[in-house]
Coordinates of C-alpha atoms and ligand atoms in Angstrom, one line a residue:
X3 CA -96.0 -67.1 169.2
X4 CA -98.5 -69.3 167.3
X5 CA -101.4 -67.6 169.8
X6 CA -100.4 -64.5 168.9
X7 CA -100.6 -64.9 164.8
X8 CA -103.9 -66.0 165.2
X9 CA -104.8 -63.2 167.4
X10 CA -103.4 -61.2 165.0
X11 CA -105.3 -62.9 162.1
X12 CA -108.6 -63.2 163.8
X13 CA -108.0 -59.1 164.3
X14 CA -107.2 -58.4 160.4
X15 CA -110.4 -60.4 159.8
X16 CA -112.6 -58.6 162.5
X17 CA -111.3 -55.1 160.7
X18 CA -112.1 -56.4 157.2
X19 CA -116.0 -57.3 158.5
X20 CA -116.1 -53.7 160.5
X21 CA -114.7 -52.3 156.7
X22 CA -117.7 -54.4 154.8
X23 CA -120.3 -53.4 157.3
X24 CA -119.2 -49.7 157.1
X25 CA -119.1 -49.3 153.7
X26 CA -122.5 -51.0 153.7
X27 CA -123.9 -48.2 156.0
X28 CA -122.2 -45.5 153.7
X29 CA -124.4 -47.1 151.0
X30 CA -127.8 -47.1 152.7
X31 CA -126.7 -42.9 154.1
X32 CA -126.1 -41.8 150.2
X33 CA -129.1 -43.5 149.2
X34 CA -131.2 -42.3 152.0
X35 CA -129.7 -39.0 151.8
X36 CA -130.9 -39.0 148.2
X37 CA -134.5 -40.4 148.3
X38 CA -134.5 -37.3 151.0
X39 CA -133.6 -34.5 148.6
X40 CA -135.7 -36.0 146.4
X41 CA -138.7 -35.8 148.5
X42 CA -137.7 -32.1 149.6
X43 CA -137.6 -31.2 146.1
X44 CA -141.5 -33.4 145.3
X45 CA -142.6 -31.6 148.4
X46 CA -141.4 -27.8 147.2
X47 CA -142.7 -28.5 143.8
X48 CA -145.9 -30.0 144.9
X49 CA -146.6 -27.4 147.7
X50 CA -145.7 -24.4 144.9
X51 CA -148.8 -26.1 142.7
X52 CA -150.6 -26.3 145.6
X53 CA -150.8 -23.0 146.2
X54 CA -151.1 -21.4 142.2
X55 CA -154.5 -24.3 142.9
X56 CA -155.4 -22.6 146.0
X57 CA -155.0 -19.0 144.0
X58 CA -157.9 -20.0 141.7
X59 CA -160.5 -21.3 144.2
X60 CA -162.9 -18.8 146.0
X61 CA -161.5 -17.7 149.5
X62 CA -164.4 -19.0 151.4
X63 CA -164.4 -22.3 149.8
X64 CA -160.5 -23.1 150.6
X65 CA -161.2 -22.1 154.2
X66 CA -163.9 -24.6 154.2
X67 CA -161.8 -27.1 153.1
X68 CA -158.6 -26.3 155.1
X69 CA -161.3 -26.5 157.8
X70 CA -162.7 -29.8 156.6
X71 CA -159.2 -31.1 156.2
X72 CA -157.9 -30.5 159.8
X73 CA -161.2 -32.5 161.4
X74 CA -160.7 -35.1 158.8
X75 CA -157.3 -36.2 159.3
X76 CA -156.0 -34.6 156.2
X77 CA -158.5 -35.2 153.7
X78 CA -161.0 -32.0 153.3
X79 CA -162.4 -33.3 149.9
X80 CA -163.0 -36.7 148.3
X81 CA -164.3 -38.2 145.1
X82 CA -167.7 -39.4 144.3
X83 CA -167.2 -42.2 142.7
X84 CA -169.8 -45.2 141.9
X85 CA -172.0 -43.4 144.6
X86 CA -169.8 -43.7 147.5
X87 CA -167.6 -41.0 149.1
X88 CA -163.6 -41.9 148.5
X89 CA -162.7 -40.2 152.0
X90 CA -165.4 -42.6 154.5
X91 CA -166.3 -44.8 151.7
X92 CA -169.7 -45.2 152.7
X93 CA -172.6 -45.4 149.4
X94 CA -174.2 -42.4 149.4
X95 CA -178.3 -43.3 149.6
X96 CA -180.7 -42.4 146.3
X97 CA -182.2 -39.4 148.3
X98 CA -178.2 -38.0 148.6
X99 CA -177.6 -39.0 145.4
X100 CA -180.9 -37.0 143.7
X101 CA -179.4 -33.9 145.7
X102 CA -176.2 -34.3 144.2
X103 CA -177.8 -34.4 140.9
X104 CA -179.9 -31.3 141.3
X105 CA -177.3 -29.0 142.6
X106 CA -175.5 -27.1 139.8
X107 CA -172.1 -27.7 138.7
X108 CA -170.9 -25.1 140.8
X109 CA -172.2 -25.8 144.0
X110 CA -170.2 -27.4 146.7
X111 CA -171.7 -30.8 147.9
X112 CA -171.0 -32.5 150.9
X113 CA -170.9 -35.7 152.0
X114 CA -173.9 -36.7 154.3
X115 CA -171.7 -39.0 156.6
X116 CA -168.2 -37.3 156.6
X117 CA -169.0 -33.6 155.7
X118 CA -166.2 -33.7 153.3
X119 CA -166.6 -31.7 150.0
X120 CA -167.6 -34.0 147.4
X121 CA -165.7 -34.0 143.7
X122 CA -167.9 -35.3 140.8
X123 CA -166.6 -37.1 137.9
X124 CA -167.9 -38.3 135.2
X125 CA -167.1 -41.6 137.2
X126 CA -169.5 -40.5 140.3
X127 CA -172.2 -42.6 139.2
X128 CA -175.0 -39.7 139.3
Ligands
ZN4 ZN1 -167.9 -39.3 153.2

């Protein structure tokens, strides 16, 4: 008899821990479930910026660029900034630099090592 109460209360005790553990894993579903919707929604909103962006750049250069971007694991375009490219991060040399400086604001520069598409800032260091 006594063997079987403490079967009996080891069980009640097992079920409670099971009851903690699940709830626990509820938890970390809701709040995982959450950060998820919350990324779909970043993702739609982002992706619907993206493209009024894409709307206002010339045809040929977003092709280069979604060109650019496949080869270069995601990143068609980096900034220049202190005189090295943010996507390979290598300084570009003073010759580089000089061409950077002559081309007009308009024209699309290019990284010498990566081939990305350069941005300048005021922060590029030309
Ligand atoms: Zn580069």
């Amino acid at each position: 008899m006594e063997r079987r109460e403490a079967v009996q209360e080891r069980l009640a005790e097992l079920t409670e821990r099971v009851s903690a553990v699940q709830a626990k894993v509820d938890d970390a579903t809701a709040r995982r479930d959450a950060a998820q919707a919350e990324l779909d929604a970043e993702a739609t909103s982002v992706a619907k910026e993206r493209e009024l962006v894409a709307g206002s750049v010339p045809a040929d250069l977003i092709k280069l660029y979604e060109k650019l971007r496949e080869q270069q694991g995601g990143v068609g375009a980096a900034r220049l900034y202190q005189r090295k490219c943010e996507g390979c991060h290598i300084e570009l040399n003073i010759t580089e630099l000089n061409e950077v400086r002559a081309a007009a604001a308009d024209t699309v520069v290019r990284c010498e090592n990566c081939r990305r598409i350069l941005v300048r800032t005021s922060e590029s260091g030309l």
